[in-house]
mmCIF file of N, CA, C and O in Angstrom:
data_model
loop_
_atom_site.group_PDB
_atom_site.id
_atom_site.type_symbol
_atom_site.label_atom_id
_atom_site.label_comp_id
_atom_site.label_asym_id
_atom_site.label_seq_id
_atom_site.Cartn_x
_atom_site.Cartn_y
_atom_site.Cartn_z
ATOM 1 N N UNK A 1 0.836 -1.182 0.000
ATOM 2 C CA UNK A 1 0.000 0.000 0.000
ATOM 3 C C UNK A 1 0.881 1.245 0.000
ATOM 4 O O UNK A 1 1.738 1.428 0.864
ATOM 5 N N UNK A 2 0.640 2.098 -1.002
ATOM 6 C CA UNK A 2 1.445 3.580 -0.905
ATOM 7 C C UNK A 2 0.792 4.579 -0.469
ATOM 8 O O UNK A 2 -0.334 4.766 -0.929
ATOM 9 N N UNK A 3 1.195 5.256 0.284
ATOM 10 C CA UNK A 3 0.720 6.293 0.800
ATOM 11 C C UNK A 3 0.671 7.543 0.218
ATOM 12 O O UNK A 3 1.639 8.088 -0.313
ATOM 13 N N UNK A 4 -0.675 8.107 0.329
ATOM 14 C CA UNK A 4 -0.872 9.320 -0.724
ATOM 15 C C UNK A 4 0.151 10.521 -0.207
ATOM 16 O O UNK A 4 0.586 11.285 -1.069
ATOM 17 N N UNK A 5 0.409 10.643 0.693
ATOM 18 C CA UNK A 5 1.575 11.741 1.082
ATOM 19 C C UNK A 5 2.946 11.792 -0.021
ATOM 20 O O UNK A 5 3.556 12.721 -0.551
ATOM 21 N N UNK A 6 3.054 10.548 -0.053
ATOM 22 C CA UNK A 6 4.007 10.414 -0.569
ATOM 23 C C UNK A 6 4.535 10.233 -1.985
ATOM 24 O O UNK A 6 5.705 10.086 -2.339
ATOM 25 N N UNK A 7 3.505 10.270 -2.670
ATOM 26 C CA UNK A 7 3.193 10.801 -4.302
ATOM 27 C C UNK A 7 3.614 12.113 -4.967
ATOM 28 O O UNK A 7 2.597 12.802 -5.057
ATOM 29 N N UNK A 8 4.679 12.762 -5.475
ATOM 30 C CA UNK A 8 5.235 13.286 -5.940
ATOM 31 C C UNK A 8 4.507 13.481 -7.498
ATOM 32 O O UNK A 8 4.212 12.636 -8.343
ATOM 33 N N UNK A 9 4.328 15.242 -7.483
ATOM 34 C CA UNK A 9 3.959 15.652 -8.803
ATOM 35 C C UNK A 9 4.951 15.797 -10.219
ATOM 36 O O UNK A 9 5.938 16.516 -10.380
ATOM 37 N N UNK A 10 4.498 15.126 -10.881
ATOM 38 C CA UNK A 10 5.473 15.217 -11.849
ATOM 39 C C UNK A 10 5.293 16.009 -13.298
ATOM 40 O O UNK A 10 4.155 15.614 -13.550
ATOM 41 N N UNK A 11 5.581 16.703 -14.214
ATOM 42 C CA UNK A 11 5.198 17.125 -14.983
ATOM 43 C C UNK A 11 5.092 15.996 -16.456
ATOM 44 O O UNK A 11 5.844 15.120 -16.881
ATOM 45 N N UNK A 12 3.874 16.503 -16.882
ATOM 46 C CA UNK A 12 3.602 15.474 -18.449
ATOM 47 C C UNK A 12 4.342 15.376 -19.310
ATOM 48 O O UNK A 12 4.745 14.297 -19.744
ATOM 49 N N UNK A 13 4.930 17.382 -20.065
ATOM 50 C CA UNK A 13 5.374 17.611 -21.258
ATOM 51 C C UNK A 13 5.904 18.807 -20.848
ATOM 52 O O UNK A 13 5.506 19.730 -20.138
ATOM 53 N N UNK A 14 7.184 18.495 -21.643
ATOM 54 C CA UNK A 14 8.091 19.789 -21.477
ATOM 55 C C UNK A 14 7.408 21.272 -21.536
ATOM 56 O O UNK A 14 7.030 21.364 -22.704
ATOM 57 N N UNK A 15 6.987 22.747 -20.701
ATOM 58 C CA UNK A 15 6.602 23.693 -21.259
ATOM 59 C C UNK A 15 7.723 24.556 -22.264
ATOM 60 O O UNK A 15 8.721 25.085 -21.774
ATOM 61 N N UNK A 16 7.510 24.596 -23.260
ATOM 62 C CA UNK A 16 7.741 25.586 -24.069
ATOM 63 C C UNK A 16 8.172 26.867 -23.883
ATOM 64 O O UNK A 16 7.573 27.521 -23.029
ATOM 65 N N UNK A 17 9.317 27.524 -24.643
ATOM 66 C CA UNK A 17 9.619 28.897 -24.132
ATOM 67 C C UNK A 17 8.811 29.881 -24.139
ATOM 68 O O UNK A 17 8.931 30.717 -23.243
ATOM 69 N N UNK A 18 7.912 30.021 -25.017
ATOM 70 C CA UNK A 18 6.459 31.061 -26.003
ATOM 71 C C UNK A 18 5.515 30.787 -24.882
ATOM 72 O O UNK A 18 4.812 31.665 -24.382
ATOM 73 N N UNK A 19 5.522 29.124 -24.375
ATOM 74 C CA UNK A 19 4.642 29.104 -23.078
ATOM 75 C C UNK A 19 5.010 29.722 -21.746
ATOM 76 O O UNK A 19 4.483 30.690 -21.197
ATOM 77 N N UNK A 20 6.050 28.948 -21.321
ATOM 78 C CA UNK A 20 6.650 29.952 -20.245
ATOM 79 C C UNK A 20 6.838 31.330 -20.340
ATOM 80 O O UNK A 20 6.936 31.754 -19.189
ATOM 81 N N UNK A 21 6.956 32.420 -21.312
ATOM 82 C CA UNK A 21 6.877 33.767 -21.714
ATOM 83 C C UNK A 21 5.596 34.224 -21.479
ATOM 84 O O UNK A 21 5.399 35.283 -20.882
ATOM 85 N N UNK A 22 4.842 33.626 -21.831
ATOM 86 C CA UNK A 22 3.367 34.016 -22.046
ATOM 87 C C UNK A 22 2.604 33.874 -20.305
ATOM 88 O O UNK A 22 1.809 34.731 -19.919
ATOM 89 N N UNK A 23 2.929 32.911 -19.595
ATOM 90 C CA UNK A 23 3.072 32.701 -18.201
ATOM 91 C C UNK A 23 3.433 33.899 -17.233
ATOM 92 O O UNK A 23 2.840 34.512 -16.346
ATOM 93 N N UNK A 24 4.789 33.950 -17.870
ATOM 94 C CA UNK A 24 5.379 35.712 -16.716
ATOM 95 C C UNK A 24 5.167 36.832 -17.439
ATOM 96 O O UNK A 24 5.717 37.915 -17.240
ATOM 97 N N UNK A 25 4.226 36.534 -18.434
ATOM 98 C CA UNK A 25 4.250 38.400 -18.962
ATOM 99 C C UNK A 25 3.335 39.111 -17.584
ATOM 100 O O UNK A 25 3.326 40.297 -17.252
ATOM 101 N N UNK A 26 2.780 38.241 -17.099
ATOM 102 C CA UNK A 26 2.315 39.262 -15.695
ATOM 103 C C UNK A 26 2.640 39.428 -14.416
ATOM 104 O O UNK A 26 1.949 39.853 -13.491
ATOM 105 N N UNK A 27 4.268 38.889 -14.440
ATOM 106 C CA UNK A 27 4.962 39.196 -13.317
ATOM 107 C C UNK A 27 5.443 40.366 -13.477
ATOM 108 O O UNK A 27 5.049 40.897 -12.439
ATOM 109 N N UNK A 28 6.050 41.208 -14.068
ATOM 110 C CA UNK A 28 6.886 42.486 -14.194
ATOM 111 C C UNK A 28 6.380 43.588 -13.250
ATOM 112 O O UNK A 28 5.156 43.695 -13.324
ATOM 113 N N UNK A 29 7.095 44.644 -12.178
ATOM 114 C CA UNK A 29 7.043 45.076 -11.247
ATOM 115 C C UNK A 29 6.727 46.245 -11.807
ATOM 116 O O UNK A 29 7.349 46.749 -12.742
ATOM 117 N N UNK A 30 5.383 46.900 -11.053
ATOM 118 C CA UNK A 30 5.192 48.113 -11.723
ATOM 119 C C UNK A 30 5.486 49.454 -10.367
ATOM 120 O O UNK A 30 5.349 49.186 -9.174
ATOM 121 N N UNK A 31 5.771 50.425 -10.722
ATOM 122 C CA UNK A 31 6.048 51.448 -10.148
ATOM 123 C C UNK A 31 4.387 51.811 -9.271
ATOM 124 O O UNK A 31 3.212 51.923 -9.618
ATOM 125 N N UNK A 32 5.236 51.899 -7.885
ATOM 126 C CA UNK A 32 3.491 52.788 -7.726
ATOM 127 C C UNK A 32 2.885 54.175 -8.198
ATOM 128 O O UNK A 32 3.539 55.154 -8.557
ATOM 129 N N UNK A 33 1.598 54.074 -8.133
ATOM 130 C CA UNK A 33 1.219 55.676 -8.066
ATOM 131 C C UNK A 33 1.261 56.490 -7.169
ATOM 132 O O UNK A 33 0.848 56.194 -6.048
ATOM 133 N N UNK A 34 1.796 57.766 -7.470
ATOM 134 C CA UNK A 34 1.708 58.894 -6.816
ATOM 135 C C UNK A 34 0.771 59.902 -6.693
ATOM 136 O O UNK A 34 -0.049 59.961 -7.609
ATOM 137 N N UNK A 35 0.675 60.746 -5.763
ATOM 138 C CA UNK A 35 0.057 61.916 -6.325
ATOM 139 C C UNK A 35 0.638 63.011 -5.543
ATOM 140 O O UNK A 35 1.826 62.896 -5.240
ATOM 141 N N UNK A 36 -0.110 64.228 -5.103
ATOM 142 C CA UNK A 36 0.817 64.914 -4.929
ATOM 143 C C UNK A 36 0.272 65.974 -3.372
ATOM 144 O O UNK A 36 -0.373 67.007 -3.546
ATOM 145 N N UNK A 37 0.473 65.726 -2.646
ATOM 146 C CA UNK A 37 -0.160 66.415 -1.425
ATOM 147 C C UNK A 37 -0.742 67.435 -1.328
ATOM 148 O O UNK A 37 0.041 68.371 -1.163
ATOM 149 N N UNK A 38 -1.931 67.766 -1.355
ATOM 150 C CA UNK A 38 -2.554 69.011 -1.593
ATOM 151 C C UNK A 38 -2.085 70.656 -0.450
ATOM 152 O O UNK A 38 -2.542 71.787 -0.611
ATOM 153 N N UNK A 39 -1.433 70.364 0.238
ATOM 154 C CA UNK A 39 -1.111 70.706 1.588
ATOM 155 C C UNK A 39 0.140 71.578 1.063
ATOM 156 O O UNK A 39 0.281 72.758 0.739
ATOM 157 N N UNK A 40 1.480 69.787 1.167
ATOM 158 C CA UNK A 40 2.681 70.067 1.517
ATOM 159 C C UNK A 40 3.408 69.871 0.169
ATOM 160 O O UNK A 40 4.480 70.457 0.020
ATOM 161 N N UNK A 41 3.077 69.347 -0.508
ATOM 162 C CA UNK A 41 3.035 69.241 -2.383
ATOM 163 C C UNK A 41 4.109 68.006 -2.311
ATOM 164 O O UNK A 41 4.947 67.789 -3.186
ATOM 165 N N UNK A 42 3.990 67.461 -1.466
ATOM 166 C CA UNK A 42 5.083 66.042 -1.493
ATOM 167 C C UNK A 42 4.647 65.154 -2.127
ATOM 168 O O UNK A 42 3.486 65.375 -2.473
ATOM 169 N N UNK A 43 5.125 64.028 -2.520
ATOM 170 C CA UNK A 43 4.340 62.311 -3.248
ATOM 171 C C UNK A 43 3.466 61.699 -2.509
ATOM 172 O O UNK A 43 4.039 61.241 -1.520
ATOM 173 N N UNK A 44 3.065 61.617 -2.510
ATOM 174 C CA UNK A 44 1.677 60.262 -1.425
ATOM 175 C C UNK A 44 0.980 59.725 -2.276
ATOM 176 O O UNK A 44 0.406 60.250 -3.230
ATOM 177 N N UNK A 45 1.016 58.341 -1.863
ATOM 178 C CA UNK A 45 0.204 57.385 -2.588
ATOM 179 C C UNK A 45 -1.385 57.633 -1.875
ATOM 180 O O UNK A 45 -1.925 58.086 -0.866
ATOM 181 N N UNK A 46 -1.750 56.834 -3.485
ATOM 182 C CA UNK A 46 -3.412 57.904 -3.379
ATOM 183 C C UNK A 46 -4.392 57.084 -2.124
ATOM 184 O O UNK A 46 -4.203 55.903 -1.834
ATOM 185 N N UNK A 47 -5.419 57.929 -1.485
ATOM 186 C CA UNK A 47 -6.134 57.769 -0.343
ATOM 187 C C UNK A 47 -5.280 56.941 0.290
ATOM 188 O O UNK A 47 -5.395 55.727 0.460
ATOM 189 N N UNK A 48 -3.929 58.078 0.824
ATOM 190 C CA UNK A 48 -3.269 57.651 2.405
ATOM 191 C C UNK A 48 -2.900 59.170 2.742
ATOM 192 O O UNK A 48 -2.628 60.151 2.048
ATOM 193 N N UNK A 49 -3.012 58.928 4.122
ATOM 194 C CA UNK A 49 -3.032 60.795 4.906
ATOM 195 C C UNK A 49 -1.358 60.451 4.263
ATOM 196 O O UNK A 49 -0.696 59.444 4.010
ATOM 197 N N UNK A 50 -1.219 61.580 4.209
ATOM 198 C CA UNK A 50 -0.110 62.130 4.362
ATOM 199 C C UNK A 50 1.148 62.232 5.465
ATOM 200 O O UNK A 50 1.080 62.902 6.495
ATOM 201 N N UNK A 51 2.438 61.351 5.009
ATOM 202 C CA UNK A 51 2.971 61.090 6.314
ATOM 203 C C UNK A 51 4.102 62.241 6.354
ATOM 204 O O UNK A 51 5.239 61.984 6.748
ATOM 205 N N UNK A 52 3.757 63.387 5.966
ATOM 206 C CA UNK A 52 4.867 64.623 5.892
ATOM 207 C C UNK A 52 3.972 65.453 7.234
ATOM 208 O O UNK A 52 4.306 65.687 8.396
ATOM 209 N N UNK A 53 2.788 65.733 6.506
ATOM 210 C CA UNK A 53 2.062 67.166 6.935
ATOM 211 C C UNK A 53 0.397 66.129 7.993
ATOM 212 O O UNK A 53 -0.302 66.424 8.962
ATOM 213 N N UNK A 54 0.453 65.290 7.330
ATOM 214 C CA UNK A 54 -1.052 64.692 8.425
ATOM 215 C C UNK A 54 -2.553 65.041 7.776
ATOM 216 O O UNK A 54 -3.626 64.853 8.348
ATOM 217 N N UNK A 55 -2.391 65.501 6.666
ATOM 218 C CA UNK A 55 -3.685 66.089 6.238
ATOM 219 C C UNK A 55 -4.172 64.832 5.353
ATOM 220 O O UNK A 55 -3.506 63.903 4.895
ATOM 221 N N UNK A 56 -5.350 65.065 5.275
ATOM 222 C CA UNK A 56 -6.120 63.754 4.206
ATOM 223 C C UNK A 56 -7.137 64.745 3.688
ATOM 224 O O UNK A 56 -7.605 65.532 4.511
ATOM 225 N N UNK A 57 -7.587 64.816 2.289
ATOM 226 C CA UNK A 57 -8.757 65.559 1.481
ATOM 227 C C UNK A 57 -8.542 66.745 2.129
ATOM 228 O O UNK A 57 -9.630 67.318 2.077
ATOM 229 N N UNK A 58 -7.633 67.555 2.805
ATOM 230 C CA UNK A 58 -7.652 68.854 2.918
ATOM 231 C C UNK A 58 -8.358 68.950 4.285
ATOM 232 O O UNK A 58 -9.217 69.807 4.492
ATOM 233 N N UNK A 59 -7.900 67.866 5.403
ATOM 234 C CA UNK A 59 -8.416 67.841 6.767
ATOM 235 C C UNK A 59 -7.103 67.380 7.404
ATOM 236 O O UNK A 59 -6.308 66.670 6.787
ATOM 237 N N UNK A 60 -6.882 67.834 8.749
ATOM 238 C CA UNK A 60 -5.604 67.014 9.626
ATOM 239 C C UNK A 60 -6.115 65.942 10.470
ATOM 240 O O UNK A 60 -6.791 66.070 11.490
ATOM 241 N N UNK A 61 -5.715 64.889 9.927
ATOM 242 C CA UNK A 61 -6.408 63.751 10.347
ATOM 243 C C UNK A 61 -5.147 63.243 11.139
ATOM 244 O O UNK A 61 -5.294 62.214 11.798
ATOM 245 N N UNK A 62 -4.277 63.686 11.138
ATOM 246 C CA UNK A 62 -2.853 63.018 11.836
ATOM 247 C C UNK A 62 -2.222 63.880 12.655
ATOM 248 O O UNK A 62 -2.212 64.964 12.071
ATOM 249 N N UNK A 63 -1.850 63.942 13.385
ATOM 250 C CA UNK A 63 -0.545 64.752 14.321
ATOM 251 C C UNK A 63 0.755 63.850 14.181
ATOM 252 O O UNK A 63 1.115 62.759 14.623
ATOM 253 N N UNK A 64 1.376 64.992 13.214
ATOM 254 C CA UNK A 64 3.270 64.202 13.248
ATOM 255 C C UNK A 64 4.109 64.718 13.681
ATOM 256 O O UNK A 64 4.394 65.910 13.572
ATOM 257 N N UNK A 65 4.591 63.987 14.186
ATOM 258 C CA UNK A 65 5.873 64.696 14.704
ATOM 259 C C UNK A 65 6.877 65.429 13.889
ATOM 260 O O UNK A 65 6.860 65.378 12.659
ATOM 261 N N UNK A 66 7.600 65.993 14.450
ATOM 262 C CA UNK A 66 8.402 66.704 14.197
ATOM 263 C C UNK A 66 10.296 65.740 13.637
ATOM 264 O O UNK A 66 10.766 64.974 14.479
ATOM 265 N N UNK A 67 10.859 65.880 12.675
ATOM 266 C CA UNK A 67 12.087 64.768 12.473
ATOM 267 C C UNK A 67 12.900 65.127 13.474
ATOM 268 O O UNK A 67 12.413 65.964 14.234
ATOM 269 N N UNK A 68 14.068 64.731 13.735
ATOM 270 C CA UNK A 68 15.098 64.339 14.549
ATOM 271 C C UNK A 68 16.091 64.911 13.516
ATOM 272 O O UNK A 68 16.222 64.497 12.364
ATOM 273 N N UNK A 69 16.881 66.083 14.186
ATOM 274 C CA UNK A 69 18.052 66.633 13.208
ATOM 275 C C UNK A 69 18.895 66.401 13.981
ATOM 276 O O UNK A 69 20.069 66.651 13.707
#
C-alpha cells in the first residue's frame, strides 16, 4: 500500500519557451502611483493621509511629529 503523502507531482510535457513567456508576462514590477499632497506638495500614494504634513482631502487627520536633526 502507498501512501498518498508520498506521491510526488510530476510534470507530463516539457513547457515551451512562447509558453513559459506568455506565463510571466504578468509578473513584471510596476512602479506605484503617486500623487501629490494638496497641503505640503510632497508624493503620497493615493487615499493615504499624508505622512509629511497629516492632512487627508484637505483635513488634519494626523498629528506628526516633528524629524530628529
Amino acid at each position: 500500500m502507498i501512501n498518498k503523502c508520498l506521491i510526488m507531482i510530476v510534470q507530463q510535457r516539457r513547457v515551451s519557451k512562447s509558453r513559459k513567456g506568455m506565463r510571466r508576462s504578468h509578473h513584471a514590477l510596476v512602479a506605484p502611483v503617486l500623487g501629490v499632497c494638496s497641503k505640503c506638495g510632497k508624493p503620497v500614494k493615493s487615499h493615504r493621509v499624508c505622512p509629511y504634513c497629516g492632512f487627508y482631502k484637505g483635513r488634519k487627520v494626523l498629528e506628526v511629529k516633528a524629524p530628529k536633526e
